[in-house]
PDB file of C-alpha atoms and ligand atoms in Angstrom:
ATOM      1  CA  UNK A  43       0.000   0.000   0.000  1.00 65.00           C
ATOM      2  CA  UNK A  44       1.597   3.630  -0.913  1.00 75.00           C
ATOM      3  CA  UNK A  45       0.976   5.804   2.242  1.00 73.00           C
ATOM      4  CA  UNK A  46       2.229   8.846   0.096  1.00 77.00           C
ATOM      5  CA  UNK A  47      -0.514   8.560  -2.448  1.00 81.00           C
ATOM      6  CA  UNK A  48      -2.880  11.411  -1.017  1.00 82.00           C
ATOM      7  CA  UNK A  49      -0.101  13.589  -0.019  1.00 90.00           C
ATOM      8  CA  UNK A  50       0.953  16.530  -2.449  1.00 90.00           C
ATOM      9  CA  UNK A  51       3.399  17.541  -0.668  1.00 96.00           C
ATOM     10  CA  UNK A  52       5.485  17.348   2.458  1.00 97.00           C
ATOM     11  CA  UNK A  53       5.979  20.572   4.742  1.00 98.00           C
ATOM     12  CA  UNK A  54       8.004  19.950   7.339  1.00 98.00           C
ATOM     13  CA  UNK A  55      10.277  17.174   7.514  1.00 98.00           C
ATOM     14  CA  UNK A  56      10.999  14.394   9.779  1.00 98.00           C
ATOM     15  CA  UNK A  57      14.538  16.217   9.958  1.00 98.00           C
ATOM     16  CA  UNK A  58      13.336  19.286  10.808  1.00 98.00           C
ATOM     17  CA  UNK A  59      10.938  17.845  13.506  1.00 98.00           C
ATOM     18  CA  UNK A  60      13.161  16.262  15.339  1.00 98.00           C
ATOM     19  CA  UNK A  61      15.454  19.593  15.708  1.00 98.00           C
ATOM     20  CA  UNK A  62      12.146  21.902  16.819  1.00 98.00           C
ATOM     21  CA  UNK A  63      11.172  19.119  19.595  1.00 98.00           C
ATOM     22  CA  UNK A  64      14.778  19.392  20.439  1.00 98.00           C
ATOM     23  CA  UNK A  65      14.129  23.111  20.915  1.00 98.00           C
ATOM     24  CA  UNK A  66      11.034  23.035  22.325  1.00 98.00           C
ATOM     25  CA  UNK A  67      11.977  20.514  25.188  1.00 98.00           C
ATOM     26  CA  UNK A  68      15.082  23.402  25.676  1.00 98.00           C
ATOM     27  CA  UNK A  69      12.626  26.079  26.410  1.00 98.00           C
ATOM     28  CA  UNK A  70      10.417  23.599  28.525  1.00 98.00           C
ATOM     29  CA  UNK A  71      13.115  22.342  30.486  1.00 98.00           C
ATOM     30  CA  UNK A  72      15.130  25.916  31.119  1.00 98.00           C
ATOM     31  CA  UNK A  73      11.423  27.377  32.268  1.00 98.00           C
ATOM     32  CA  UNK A  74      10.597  24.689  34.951  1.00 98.00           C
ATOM     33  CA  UNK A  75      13.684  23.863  35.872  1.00 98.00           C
ATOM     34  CA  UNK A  76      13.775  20.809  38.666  1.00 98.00           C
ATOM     35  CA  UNK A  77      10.018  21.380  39.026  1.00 98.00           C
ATOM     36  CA  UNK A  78       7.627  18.254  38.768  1.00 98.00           C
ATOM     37  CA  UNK A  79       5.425  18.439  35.811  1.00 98.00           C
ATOM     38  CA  UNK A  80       1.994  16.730  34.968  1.00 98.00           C
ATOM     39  CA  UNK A  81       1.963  16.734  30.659  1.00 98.00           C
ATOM     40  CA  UNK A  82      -1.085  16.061  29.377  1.00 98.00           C
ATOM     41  CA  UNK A  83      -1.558  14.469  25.722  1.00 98.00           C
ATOM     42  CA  UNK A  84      -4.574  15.282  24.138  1.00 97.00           C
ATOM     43  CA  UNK A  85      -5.358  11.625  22.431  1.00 97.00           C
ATOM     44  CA  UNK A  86      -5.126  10.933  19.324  1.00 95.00           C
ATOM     45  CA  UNK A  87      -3.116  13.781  17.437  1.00 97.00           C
ATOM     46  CA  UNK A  88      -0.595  14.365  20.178  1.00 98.00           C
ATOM     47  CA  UNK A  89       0.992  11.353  20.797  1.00 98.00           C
ATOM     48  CA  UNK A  90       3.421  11.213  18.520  1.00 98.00           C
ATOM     49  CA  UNK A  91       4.746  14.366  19.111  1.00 98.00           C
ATOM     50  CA  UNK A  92       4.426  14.163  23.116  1.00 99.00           C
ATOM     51  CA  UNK A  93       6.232  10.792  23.050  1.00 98.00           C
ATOM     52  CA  UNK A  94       9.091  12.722  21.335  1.00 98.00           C
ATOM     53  CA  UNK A  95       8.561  15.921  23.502  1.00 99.00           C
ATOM     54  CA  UNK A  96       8.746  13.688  26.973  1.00 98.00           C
ATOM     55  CA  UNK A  97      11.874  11.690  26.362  1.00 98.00           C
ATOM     56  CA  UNK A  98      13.511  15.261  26.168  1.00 98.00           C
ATOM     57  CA  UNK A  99      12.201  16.736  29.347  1.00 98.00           C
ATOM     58  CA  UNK A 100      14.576  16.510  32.799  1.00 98.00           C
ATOM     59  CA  UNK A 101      12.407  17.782  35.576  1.00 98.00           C
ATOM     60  CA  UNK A 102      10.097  15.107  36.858  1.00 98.00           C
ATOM     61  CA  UNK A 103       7.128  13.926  34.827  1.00 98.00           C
ATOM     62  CA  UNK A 104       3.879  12.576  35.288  1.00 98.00           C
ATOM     63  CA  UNK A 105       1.982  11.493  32.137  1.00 98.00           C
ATOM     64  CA  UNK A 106      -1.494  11.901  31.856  1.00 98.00           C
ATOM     65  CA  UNK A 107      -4.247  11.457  28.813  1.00 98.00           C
ATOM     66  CA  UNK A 108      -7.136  13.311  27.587  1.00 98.00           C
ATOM     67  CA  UNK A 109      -9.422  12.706  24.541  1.00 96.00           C
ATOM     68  CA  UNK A 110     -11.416  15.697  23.101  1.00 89.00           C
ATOM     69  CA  UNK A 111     -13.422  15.809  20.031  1.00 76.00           C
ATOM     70  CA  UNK A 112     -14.270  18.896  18.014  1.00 64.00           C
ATOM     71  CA  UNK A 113     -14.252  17.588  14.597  1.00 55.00           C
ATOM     72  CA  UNK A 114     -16.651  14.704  13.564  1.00 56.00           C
ATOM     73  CA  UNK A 115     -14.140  13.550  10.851  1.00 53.00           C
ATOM     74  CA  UNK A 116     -14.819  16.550   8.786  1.00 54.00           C
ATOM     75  CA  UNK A 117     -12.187  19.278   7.645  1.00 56.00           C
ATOM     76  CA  UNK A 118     -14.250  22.110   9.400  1.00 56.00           C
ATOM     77  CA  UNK A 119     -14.286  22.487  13.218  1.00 57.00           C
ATOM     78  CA  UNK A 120     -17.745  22.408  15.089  1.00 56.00           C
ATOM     79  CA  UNK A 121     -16.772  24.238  17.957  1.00 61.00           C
ATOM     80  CA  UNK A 122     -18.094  22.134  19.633  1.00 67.00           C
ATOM     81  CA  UNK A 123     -15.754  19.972  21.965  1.00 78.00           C
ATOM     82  CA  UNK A 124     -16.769  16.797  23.807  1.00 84.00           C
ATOM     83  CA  UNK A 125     -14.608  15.306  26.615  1.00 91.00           C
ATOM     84  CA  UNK A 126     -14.381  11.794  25.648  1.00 93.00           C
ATOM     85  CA  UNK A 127     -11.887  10.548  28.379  1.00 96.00           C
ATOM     86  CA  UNK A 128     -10.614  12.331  31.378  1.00 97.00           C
ATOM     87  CA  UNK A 129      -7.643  12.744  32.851  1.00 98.00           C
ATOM     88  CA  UNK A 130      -6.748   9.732  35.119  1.00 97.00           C
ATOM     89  CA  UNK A 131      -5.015  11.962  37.979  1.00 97.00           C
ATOM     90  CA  UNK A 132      -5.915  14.753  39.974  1.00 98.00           C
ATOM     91  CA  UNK A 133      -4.356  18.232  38.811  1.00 98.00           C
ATOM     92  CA  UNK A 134      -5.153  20.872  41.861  1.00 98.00           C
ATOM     93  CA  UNK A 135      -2.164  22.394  42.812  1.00 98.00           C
ATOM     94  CA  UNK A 136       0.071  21.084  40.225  1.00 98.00           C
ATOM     95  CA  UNK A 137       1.873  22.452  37.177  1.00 98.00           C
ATOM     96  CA  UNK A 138       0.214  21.105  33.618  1.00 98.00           C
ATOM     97  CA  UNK A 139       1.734  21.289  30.441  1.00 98.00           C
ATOM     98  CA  UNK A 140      -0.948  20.348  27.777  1.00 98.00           C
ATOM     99  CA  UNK A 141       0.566  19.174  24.473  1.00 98.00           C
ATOM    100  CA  UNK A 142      -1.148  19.751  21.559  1.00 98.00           C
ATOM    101  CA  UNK A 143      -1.121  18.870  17.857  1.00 98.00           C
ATOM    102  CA  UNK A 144      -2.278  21.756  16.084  1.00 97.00           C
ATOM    103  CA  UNK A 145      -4.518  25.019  17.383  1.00 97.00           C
ATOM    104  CA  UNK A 146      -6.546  25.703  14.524  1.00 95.00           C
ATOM    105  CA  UNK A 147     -10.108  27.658  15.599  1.00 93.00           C
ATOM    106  CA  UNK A 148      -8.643  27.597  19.177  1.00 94.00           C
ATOM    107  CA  UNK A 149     -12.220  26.420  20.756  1.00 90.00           C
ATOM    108  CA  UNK A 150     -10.840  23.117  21.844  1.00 91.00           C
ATOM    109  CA  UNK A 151      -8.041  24.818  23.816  1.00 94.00           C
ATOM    110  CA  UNK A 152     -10.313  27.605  25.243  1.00 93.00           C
ATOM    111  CA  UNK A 153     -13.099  25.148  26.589  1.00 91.00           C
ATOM    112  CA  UNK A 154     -10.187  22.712  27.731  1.00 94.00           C
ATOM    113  CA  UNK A 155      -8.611  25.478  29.762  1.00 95.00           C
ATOM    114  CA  UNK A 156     -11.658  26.686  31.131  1.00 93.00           C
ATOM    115  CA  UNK A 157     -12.414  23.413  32.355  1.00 93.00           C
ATOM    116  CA  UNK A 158      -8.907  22.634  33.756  1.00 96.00           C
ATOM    117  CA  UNK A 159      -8.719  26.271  35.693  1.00 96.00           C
ATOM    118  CA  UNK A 160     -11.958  24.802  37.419  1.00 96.00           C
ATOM    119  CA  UNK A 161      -9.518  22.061  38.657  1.00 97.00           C
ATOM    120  CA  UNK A 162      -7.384  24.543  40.684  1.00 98.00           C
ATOM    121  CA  UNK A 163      -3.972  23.509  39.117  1.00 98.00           C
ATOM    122  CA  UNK A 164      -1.240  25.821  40.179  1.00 98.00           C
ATOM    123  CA  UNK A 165      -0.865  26.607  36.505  1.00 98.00           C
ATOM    124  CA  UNK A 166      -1.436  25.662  33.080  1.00 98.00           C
ATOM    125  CA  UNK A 167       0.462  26.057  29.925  1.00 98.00           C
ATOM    126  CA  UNK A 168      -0.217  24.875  26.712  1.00 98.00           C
ATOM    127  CA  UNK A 169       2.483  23.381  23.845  1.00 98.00           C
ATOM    128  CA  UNK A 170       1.251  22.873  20.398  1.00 98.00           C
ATOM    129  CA  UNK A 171       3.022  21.494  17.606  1.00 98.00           C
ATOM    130  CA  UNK A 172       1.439  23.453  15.353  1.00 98.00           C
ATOM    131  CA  UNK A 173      -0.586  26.758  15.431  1.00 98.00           C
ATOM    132  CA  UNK A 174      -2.488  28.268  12.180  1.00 97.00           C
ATOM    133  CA  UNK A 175      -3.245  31.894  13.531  1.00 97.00           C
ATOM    134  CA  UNK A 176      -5.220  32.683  10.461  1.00 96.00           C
ATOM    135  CA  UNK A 177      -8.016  30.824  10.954  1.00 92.00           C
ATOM    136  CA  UNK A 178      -8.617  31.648  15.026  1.00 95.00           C
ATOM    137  CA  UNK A 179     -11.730  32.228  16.566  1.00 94.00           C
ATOM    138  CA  UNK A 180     -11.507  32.172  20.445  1.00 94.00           C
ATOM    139  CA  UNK A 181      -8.486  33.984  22.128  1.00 95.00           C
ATOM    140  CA  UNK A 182      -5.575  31.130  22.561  1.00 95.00           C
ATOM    141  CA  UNK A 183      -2.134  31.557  22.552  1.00 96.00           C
ATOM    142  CA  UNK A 184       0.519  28.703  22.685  1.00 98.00           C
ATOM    143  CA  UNK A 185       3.038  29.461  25.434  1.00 98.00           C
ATOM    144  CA  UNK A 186       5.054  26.973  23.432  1.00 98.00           C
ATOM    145  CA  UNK A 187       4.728  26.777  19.691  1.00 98.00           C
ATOM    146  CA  UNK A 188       6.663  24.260  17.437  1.00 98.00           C
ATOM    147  CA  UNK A 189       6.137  25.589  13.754  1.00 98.00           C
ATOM    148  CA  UNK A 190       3.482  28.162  12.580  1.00 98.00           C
ATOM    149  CA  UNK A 191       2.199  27.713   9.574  1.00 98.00           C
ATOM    150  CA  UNK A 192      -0.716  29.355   6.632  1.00 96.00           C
ATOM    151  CA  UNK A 193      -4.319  27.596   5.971  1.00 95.00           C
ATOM    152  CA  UNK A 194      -3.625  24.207   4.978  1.00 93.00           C
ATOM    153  CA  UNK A 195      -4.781  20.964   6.054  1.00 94.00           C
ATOM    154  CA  UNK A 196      -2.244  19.030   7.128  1.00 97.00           C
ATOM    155  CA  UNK A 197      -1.436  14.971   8.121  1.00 97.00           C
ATOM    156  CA  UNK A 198       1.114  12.820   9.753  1.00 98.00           C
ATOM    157  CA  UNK A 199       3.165  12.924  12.914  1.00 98.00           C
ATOM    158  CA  UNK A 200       0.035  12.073  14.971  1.00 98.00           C
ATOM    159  CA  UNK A 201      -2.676  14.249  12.580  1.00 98.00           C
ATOM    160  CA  UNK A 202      -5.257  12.416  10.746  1.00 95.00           C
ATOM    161  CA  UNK A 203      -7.937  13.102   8.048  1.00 93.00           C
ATOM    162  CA  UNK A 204     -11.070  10.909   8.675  1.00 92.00           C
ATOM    163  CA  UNK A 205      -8.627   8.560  11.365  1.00 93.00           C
ATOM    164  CA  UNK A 206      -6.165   8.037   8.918  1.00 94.00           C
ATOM    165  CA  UNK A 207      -2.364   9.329   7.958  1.00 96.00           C
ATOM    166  CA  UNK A 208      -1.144   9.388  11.250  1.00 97.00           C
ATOM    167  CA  UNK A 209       1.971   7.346  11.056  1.00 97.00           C
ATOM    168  CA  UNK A 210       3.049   9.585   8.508  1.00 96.00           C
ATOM    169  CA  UNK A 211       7.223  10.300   9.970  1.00 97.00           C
ATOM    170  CA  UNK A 212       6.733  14.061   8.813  1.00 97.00           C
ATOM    171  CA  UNK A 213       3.974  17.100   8.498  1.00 98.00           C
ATOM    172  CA  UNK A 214       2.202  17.181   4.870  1.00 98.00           C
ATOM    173  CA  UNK A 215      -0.458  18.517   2.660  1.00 96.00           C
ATOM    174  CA  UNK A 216      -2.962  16.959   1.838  1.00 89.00           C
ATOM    175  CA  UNK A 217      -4.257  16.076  -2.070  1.00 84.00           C
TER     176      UNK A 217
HETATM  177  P1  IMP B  34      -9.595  23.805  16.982  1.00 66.43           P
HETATM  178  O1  IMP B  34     -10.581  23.563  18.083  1.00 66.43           O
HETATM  179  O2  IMP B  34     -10.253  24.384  15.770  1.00 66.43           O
HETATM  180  O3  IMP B  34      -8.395  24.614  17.424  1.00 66.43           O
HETATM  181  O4  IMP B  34      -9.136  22.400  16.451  1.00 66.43           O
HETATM  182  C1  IMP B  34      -8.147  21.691  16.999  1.00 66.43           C
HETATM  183  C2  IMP B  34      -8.232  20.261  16.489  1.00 66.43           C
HETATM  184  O5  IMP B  34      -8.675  20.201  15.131  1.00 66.43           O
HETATM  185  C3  IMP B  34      -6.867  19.636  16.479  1.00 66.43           C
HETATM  186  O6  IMP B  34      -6.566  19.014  17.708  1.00 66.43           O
HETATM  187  C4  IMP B  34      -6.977  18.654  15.339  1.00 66.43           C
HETATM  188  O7  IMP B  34      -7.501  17.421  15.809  1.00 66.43           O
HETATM  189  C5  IMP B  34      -7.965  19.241  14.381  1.00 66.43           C
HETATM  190  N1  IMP B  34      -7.305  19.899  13.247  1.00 66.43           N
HETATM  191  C6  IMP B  34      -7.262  21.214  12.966  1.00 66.43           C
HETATM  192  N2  IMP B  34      -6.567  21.472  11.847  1.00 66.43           N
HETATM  193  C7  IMP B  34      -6.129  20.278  11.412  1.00 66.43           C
HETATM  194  C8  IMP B  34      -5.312  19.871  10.285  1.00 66.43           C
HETATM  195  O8  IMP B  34      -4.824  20.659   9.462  1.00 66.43           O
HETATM  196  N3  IMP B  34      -5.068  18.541  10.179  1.00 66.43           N
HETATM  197  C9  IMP B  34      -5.562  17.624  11.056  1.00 66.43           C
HETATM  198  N4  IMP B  34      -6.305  17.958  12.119  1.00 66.43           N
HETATM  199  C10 IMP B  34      -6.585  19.270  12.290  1.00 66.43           C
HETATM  200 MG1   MG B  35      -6.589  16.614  17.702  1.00 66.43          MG
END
């Protein structure tokens, strides 16, 4: 089967990846310091790209999961966003790093933090692989932010259309 059929082309590359998580974990790591850290993956798209981020990270870590759903396998966000599973541990008085795939409208990310603030965490920060500014609606902004990029739909390294294209090594476009 030819995984590359449906892509036309790829935009960032498995290459460059693997340098930006290097950087990002950098940033991470000289912010906290030796402080313990709960980093949350938001299932599916982010766990690629948190399994990277994590091995890179030197204060101490707790893992936890979280599945939201805006999109009902469509290309156009809902806005509407669905807590499918919770997280497994309690957060209140803890620092939370929430790792992302991609902050498109931003509505997933605004109801998720609203949400977590009810949880009393001592604070929350949010790292997204990806951001496309251009197309937000509610008022998000990455504290971490692996590659910006214009209006295109995108696959691989965790991101799917309709489920699929997620073992893709490296970012593309889409057919
Ligand atoms: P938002 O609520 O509009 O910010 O949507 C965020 C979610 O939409 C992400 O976690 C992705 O699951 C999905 N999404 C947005 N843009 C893309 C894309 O280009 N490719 C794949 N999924 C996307
Ligand atoms: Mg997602």
């Amino acid at each position: 089967m030819d995984l590359h059929k449906d892509i036309a082309r790829i935009l960032i590359s498995e290459e460059e990846i693997r340098a930006r998580v290097e950087g990002l974990a950098k940033e991470i790591n000289d912010d906290y310091g030796d402080k313990p850290l709960v980093v949350v993956c938001i299932l599916k798209g982010s766990v690629v790209f948190f399994a990277d981020l994590v091995r890179r990270l030197t204060m101490p870590v707790r893992f936890d999961f979280m599945a939201l759903s805006s999109y009902e396998n469509a290309r156009v966000s809902s806005g509407i966003v669905r807590v499918a599973m919770d997280l497994y541990e309690t957060i209140e008085d803890k620092d939370v790093l929430i790792v992302e795939d991609i902050i498109d409208t931003g509505h997933t990310l605004s109801h998720l933090r609203e949400l977590l603030y009810s949880r009393a965490p001592k604070s929350i920060r949010f790292c997204t692989l990806l951001d496309k500014p251009s197309r937000r609606e509610a008022n998000i902004h990455p504290d971490y932010c692996g590659f910006t990029i214009e209006d295109h739909f995108v696959v691989g390294y965790g991101l799917d259309i309709g489920g699929e294209h997620r073992q893709l090594p490296y970012v593309a476009i889409m057919k």
